[in-house]
Coordinates of C-alpha atoms in Angstrom, one line a residue:
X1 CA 137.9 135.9 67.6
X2 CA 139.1 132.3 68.9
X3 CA 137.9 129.8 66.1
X4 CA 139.4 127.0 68.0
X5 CA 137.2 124.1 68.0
X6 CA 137.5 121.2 71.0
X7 CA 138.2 117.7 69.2
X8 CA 136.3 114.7 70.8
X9 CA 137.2 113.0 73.8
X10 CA 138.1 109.9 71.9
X11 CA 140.5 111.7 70.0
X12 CA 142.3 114.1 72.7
X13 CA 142.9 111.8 75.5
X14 CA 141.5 114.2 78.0
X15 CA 140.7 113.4 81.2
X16 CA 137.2 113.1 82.9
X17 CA 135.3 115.5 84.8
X18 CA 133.1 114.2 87.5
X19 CA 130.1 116.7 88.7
X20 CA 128.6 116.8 92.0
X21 CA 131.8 115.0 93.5
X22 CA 134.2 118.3 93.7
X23 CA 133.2 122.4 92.6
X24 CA 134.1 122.7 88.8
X25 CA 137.1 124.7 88.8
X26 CA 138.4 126.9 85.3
X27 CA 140.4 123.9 84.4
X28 CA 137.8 121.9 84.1
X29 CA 135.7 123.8 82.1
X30 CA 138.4 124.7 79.6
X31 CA 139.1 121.1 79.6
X32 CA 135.8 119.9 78.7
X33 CA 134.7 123.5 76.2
X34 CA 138.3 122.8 74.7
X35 CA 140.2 119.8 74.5
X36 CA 137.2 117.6 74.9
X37 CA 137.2 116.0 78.2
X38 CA 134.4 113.6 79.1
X39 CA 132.0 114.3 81.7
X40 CA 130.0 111.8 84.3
X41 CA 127.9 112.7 87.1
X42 CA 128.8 111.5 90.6
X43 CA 126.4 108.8 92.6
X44 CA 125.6 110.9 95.0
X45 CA 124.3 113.7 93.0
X46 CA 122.3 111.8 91.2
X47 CA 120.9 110.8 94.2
X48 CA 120.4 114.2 95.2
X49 CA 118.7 115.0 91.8
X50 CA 116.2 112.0 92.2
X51 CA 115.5 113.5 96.0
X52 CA 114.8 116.9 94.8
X53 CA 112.1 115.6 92.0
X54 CA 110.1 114.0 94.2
X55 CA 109.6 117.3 95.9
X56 CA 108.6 118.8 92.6
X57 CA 106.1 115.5 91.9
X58 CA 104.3 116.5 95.3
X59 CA 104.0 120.7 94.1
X60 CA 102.2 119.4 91.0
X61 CA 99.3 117.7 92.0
X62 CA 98.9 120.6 94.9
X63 CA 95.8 123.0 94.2
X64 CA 98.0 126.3 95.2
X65 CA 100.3 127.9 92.0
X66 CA 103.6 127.2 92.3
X67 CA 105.9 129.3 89.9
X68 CA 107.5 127.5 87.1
X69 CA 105.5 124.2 87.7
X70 CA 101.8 125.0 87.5
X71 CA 102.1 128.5 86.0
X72 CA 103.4 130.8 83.1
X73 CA 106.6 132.2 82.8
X74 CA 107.7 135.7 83.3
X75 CA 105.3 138.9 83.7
X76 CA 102.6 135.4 82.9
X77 CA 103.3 133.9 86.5
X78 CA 99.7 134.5 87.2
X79 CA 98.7 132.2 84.8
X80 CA 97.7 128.9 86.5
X81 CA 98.1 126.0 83.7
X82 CA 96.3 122.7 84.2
X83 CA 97.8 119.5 84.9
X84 CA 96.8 118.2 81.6
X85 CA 98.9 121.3 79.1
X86 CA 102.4 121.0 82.3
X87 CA 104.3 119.3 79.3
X88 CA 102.8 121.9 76.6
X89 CA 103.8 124.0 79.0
X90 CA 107.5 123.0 78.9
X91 CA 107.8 122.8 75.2
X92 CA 106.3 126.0 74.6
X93 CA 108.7 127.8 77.0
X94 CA 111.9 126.4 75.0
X95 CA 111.0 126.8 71.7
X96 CA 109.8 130.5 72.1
X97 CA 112.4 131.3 74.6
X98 CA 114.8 129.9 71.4
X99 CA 114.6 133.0 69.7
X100 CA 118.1 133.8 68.7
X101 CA 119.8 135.1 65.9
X102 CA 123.2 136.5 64.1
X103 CA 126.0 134.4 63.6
X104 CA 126.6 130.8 65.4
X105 CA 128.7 130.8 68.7
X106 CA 131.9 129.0 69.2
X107 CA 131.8 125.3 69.9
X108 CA 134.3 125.8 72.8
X109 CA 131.4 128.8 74.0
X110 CA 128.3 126.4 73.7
X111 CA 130.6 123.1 75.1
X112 CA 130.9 125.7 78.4
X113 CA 127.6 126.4 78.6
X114 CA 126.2 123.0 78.7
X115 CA 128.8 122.2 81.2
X116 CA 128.0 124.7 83.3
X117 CA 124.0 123.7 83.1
X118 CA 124.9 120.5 83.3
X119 CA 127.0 121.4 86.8
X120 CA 123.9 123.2 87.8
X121 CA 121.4 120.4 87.5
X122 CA 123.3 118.0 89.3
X123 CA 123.6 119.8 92.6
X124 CA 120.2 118.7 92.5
X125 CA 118.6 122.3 93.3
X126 CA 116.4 122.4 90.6
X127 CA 114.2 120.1 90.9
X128 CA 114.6 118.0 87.5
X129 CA 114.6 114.0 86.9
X130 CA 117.5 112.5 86.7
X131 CA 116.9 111.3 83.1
X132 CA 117.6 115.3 82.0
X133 CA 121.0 115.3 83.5
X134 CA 121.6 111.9 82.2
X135 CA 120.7 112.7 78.9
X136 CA 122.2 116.1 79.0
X137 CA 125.8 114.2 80.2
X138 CA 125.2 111.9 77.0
X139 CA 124.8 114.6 74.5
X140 CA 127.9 116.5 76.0
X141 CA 129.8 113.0 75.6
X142 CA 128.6 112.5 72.0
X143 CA 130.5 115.6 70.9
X144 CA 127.2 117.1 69.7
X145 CA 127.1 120.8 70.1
X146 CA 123.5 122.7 69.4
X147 CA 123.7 125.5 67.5
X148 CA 123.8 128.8 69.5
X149 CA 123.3 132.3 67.9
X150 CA 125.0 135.9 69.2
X151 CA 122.1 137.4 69.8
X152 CA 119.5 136.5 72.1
X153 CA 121.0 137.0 75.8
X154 CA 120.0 139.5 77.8
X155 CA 121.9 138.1 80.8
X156 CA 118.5 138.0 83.3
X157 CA 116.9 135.5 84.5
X158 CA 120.3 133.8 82.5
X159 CA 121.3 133.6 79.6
X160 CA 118.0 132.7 78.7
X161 CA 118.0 132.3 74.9
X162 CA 121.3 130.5 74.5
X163 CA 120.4 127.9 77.0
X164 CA 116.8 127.5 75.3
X165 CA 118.7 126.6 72.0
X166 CA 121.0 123.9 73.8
X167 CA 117.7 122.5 75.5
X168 CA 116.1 121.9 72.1
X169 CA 118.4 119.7 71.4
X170 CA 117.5 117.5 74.8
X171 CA 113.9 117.6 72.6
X172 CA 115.2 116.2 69.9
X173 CA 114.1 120.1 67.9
X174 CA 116.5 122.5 66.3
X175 CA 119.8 122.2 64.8
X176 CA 123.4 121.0 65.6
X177 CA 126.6 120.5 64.9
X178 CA 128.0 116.8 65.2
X179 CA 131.3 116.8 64.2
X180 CA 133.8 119.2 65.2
X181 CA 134.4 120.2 61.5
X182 CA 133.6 123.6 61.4
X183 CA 132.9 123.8 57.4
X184 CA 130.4 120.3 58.1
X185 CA 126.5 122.0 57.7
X186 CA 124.8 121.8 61.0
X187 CA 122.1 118.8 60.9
X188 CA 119.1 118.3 62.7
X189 CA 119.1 117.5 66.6
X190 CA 116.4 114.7 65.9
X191 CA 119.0 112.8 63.6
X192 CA 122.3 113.5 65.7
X193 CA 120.3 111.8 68.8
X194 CA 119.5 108.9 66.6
X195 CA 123.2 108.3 65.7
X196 CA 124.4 108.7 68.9
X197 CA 121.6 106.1 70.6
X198 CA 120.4 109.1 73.0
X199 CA 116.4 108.9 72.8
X200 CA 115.1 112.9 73.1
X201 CA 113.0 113.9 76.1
X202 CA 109.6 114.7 77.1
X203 CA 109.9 117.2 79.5
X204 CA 107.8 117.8 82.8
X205 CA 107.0 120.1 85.2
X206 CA 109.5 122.8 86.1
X207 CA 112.2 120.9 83.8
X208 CA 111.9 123.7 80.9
X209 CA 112.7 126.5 83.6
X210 CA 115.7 124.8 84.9
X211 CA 117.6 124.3 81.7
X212 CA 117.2 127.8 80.6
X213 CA 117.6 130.2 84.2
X214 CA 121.2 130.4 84.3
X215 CA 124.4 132.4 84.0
X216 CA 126.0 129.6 82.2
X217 CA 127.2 131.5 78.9
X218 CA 128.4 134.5 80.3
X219 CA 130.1 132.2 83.0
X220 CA 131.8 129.5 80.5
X221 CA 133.2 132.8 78.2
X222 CA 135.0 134.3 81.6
X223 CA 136.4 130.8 82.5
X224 CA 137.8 130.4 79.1
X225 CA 138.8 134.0 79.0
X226 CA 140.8 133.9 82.1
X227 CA 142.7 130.8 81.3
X228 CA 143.7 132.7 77.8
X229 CA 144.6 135.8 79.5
X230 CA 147.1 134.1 82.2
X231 CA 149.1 132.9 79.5
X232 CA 148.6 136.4 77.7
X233 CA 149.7 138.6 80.2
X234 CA 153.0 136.1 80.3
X235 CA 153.2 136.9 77.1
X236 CA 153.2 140.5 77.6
X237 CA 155.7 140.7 80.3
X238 CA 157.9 138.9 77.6
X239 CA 157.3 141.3 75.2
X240 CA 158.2 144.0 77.2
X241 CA 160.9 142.6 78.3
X242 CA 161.9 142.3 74.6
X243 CA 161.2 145.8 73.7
X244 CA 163.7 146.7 76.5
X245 CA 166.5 144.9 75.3
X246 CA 165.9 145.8 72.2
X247 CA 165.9 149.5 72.3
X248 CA 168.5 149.3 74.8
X249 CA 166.5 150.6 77.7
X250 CA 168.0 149.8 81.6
X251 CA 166.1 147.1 83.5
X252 CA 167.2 148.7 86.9
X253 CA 163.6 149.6 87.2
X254 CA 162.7 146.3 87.7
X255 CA 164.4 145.4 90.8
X256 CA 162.7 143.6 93.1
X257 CA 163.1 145.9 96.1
X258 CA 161.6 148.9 94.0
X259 CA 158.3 146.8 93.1
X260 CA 158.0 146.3 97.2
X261 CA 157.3 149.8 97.9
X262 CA 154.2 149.6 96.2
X263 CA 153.2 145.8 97.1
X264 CA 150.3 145.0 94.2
X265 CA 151.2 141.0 94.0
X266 CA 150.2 141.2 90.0
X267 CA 153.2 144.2 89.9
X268 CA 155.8 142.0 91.7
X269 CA 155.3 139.1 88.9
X270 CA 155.5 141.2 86.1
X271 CA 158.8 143.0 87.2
X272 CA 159.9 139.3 88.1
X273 CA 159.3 137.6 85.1
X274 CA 161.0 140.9 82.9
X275 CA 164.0 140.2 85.2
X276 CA 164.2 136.7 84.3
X277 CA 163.9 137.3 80.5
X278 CA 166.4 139.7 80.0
X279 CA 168.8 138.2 82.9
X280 CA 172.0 137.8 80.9
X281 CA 171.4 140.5 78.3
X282 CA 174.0 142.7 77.0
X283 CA 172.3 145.1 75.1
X284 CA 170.2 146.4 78.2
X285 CA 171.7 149.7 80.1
X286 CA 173.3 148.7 83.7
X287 CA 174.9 151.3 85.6
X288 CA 178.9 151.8 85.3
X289 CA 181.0 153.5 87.5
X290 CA 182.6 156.6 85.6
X291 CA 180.2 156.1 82.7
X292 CA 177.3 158.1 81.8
X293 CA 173.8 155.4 81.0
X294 CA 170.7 156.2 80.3
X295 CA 168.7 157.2 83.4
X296 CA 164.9 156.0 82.8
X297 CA 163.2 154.9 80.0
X298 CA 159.7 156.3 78.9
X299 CA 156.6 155.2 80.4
X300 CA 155.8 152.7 78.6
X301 CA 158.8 150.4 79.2
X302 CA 159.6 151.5 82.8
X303 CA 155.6 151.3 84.0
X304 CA 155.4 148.1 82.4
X305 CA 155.0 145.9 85.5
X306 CA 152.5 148.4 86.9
X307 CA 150.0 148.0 84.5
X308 CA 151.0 144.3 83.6
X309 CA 150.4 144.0 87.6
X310 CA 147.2 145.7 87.5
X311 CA 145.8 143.7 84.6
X312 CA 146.7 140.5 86.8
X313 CA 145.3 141.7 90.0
X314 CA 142.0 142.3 88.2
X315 CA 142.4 138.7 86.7
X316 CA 142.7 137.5 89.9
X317 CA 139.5 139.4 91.3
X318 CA 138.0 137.7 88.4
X319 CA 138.9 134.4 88.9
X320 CA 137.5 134.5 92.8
X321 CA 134.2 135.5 91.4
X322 CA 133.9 132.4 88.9
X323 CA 135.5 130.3 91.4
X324 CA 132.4 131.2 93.1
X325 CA 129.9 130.8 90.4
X326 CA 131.5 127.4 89.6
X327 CA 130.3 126.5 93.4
X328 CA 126.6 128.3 92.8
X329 CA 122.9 126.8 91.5
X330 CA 121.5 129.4 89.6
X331 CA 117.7 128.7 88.7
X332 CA 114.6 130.1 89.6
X333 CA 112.7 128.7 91.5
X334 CA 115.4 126.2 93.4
X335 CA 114.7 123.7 95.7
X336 CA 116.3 124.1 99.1
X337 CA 117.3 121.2 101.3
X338 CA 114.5 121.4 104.1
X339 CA 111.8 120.4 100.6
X340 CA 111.0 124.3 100.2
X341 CA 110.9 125.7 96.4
X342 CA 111.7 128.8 96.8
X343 CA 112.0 131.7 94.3
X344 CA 114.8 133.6 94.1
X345 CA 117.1 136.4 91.9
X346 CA 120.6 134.5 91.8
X347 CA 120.1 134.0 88.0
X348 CA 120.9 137.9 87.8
X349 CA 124.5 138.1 85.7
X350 CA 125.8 141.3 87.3
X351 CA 128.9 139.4 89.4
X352 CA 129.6 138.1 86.2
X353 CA 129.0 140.9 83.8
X354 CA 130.9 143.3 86.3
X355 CA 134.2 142.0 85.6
X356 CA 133.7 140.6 82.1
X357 CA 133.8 144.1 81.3
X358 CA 136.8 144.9 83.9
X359 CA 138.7 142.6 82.2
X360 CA 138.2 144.1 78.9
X361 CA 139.2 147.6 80.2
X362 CA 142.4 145.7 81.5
X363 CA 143.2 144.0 78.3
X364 CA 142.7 147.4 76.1
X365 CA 145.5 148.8 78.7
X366 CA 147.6 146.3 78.5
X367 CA 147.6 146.0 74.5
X368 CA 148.0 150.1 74.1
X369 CA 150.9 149.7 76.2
X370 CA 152.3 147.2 73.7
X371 CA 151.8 149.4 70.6
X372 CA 153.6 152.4 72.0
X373 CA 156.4 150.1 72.0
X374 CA 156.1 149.4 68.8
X375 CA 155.6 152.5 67.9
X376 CA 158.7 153.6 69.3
X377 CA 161.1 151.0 67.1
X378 CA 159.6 152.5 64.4
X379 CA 160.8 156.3 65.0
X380 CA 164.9 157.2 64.7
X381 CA 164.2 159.7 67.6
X382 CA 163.5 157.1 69.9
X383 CA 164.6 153.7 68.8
X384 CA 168.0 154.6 69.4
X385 CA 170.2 153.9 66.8
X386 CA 167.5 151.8 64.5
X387 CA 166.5 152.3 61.0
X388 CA 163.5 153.8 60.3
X389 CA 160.6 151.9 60.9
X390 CA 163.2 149.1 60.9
X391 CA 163.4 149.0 57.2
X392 CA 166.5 147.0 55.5
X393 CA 167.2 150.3 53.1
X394 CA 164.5 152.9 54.4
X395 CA 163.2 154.7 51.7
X396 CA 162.9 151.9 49.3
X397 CA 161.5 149.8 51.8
X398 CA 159.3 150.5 54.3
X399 CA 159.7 147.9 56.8
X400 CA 157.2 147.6 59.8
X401 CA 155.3 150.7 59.0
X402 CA 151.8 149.6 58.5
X403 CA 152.4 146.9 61.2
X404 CA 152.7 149.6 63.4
X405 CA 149.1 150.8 61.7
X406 CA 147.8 147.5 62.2
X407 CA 148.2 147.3 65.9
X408 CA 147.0 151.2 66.1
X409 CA 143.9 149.8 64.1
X410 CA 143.4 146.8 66.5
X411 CA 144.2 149.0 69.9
X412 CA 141.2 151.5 68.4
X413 CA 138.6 148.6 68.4
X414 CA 139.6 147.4 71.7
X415 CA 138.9 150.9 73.4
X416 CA 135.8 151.0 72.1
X417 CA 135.0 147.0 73.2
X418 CA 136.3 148.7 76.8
X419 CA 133.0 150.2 77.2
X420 CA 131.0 148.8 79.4
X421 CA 128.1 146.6 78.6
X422 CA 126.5 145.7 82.0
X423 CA 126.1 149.6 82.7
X424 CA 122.9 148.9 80.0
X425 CA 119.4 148.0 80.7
X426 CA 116.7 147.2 78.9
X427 CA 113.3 146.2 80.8
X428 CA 111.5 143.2 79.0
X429 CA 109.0 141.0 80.0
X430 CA 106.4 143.6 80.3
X431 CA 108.4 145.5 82.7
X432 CA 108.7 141.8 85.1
X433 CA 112.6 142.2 84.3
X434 CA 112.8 145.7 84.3
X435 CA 116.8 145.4 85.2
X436 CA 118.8 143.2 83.3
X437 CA 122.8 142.6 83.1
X438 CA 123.6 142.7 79.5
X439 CA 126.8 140.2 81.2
X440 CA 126.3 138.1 78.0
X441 CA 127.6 141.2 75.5
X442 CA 130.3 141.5 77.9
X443 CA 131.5 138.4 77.7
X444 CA 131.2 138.2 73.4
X445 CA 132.9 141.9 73.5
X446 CA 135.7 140.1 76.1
X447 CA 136.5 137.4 73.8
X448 CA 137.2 139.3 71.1
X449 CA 139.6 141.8 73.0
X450 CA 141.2 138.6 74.0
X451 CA 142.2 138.0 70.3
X452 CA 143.2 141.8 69.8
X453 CA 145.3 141.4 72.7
X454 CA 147.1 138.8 71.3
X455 CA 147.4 140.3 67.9
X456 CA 149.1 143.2 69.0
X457 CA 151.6 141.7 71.4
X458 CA 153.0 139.3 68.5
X459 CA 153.5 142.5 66.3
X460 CA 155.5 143.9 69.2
X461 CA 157.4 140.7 69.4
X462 CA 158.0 141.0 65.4
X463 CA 159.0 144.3 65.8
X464 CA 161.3 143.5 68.7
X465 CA 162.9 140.3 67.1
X466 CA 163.5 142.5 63.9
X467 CA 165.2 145.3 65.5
X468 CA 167.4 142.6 67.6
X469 CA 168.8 141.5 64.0
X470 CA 169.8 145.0 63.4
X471 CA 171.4 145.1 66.9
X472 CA 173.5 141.5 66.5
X473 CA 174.7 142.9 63.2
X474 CA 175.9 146.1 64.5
X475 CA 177.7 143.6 67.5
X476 CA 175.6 146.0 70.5
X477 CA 175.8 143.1 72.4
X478 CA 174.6 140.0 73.0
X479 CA 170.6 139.4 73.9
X480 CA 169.7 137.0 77.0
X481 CA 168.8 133.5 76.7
X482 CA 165.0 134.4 76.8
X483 CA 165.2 136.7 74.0
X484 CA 167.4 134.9 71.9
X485 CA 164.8 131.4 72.0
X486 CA 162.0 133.8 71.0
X487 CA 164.1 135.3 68.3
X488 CA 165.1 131.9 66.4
X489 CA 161.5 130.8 67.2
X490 CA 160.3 133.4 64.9
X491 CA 163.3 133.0 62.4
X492 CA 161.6 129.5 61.9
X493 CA 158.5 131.4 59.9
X494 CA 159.5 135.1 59.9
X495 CA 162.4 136.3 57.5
X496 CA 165.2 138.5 58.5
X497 CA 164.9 141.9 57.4
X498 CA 165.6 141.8 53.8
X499 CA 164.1 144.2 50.9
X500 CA 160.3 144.1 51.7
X501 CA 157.7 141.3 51.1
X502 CA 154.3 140.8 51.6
X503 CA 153.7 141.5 55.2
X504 CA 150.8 140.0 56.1
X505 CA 151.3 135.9 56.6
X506 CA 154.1 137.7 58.8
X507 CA 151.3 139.1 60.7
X508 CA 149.3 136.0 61.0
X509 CA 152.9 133.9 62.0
X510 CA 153.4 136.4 64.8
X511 CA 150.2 136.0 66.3
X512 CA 149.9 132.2 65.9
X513 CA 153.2 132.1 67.6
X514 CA 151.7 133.8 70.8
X515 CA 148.0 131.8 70.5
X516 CA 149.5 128.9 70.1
X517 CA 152.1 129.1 73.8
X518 CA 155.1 128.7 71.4
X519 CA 156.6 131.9 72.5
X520 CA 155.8 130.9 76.5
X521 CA 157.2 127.7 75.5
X522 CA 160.7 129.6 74.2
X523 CA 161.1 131.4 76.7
X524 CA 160.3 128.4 79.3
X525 CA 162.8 126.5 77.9
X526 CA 165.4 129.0 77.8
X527 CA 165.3 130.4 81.7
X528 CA 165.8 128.4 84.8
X529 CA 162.6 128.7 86.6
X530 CA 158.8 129.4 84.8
X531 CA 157.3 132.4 84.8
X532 CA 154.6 133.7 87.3

């Protein structure tokens, strides 16, 4: 799973990201969950927030219930609370809705989801002072990150228990992290506040509700998902690509005027940016007048710009649904712009939880794609003209066997993460949220597919840039200028195939080579134009 941490905006000289002026878009919530970025809240929203509270101000001297403001929570909205317990009322809500447990959840995962509550309570829809999303700003700003569990969310009514952990922090309650160190012990919120000059809050009526009832953690793990996966599925047209040249396959398939006849946009890329790697290549089959060449490849290097296409396409489905949810308010109740507070269901996660686990169908695909490839440089009955599972002196050595295992291993798990979560429901709340979108499991499942996905395409690119040693030796040709820059790029960590050694830093080299954009970066600096 992605252990990257965001360094403080001090330190990364990232840009700032102003709410309430423009929608949020993914960059700016990688930006701020990642690299750090600074956030500040427009004028005008503020403004909007300070308009909306006086609304709330009037519902809480009125004699009537009004849900979230003079009542309980839940299957207890019948319960009318007096005046005098409305800021009991509030604590008690976050610290029991706080209730999560199992290991802590990245600090680029909790930065996103007090971004995206943060982008919430500024549309000024909810019905909070303007001191919460002032204060809430100044936490984000202070690099102080609340300590979020895995378990918790059902994904109804939000992300419920995740969001109730970062708004104990607003309290001054629970714990944190304030440094970005990840082996630093959290410290209490309390103490973090007083460091950073941020005095905790007192919160009033209908303020506990509104920093709890959102999609924001399933939400922030799509946005950072899709940014990973745009890069990844780059990747994996380049490995592909690769795989081709290296096993000597034809890249006639991949003409431009075959993808038309079946017109999928995500297909058209794919075949376009395998014709740009291996332009140039001399070890790929072309077709020869009087000479016999090989006339198609097997599926899983001809079809690769179908289902590199397909994965894209459902990307790009993806991305119009956050874009979306960047634009929305979800709470419960919400206060519309005529003064009525209205309640509502918009805090259900099923847009979100829906292609969270579309996604990680797509990225199983596209990684079991990439292990056949493998696979196939590893057998002399298809790797044409190869040593056994590329081995230096097979038989003494076994070469990439067990790399091969690995990937098998890895494209196992990522079947099984393929499953869908949001197809579960499990009433709670005395039967008050009797259907619930389980979109936060999706998106925890999703993240770690992600890493899979990148795991198994750098041991197709190890297996590919071994098996182009063996081809340079025997003088088959020479590769294209794509393939070559990813070759010496993994030269740089990677030995050439020599007796064997231990195989695993290999592994880890490989994959860090493909987290880290290196390979993109190769391969952009070898080809005319960038990749799609």
């Amino acid at each position: 799973m992605d252990t990257r941490t965001a360094p403080p905006a001090a330190e990364s000289g990232a840009t700032t990201v102003v709410l309430g002026a423009a929608p949020l878009t993914i960059a700016d919530v990688v930006a701020v969950a990642r690299v750090g970025a600074r956030v500040e809240i427009a004028p005008e929203a503020l403004a909007a927030v300070a308009a909306s509270r006086t609304m709330i101000d009037e519902l809480a001297t009125d004699s009537r219930p009004h849900y979230g403001v003079s009542t309980g929570f839940g299957a207890l909205a019948r319960v009318q609370i007096p005046a005098e317990k409305r800021q009991q009322l509030q604590r008690s809500l976050i610290r029991s809705h706080a209730a999560g447990t199992g290991p802590e959840v990245e600090r680029e995962v909790v930065r996103a989801i007090m971004l995206l509550r943060l982008n919430t309570l500024a549309t000024g829809r909810t019905g909070v002072r303007p001191v919460v999303v002032e204060t809430y700003a100044a936490i984000l700003n202070a690099d102080i990150a609340p300590v979020v569990h895995e378990y918790g969310s059902l994904g109804c009514s939000g992300d419920l228990s995740p969001l109730a952990h970062c708004a104990l922090t607003l309290m001054g309650e629970g714990e944190v992290r304030a440094t970005a160190d990840p082996h630093a012990a959290p410290v209490p919120a309390a103490d973090a506040l007083a460091a950073a000059g941020i005095a905790p809050l007192v919160l009033a009526e209908k303020e506990g509700l509104a920093l709890i009832n959102g999609t924001d953690g399933m939400l922030g793990m799509l946005c950072l998902a899709l940014h990973d996966l745009g890069a990844l599925l780059r990747v994996a047209d380049v490995a592909a690509a690769a795989s081709v040249e290296a096993l000597t396959g034809t890249d006639a398939v991949f003409a431009a005027e075959l993808q038309a006849l079946r017109p999928h946009p995500g297909q058209a890329a794919a075949a376009a940016n395998m014709r740009a790697v291996l332009a140039g290549s001399g070890l790929v089959q072309r077709p020869a007048e009087g000479e016999f060449t090989r006339v198609q490849d097997a599926y899983s290097l001809r079809c690769a710009p179908q289902v590199h296409g397909a994965a894209r396409d459902t990307a790009e489905h993806a991305a119009r649904v956050a874009g979306a949810e960047l634009r929305a308010a979800v709470d419960n109740p919400v206060v519309l712009p005529d003064g009525r507070v209205e309640s509502n269901g918009n805090f259900h996660g099923a847009p979100v939880g829906y292609v969270l686990d579309f996604l990680a169908i797509a990225v199983a695909d596209v990684a079991s794609m990439s292990e056949r490839r493998t696979d196939r440089f590893l057998d002399v009955a298809r790797n044409h003209g190869l040593p056994p599972f590329l081995a230096a002196d097979a038989g003494l050595d076994s070469g990439l066997m067990i790399a091969q295992y690995t990937a098998a291993g890895i494209v196992s798990e990522l079947k099984r993460l393929a499953a869908p979560a949001s197809v579960d429901s499990i009433p709670s709340s005395a039967m008050q949220e009797d259907h619930v979108s389980m979109g936060w499991h999706a998106g925890r499942k999703l993240r770690r597919a992600i890493d899979g996905l990148a795991r198994v395409l750098g041991i197709e690119l190890l297996a590919s840039t071994r098996a182009l040693d063996f081809r340079i030796a025997a003088d088959a040709g020479r590769p294209a200028a794509a393939t070559a820059a990813v070759h010496a790029l993994f030269r740089t960590r990677i030995a050439a195939p020599d007796v064997d050694a231990f195989l695993s830093p290999d592994l880890t080299a490989a994959f860090e080579f493909v987290d880290s954009g290196a390979v993109l970066d190769a391969v952009g600096a070898a080809i005319p134009e960038p990749l799609a």
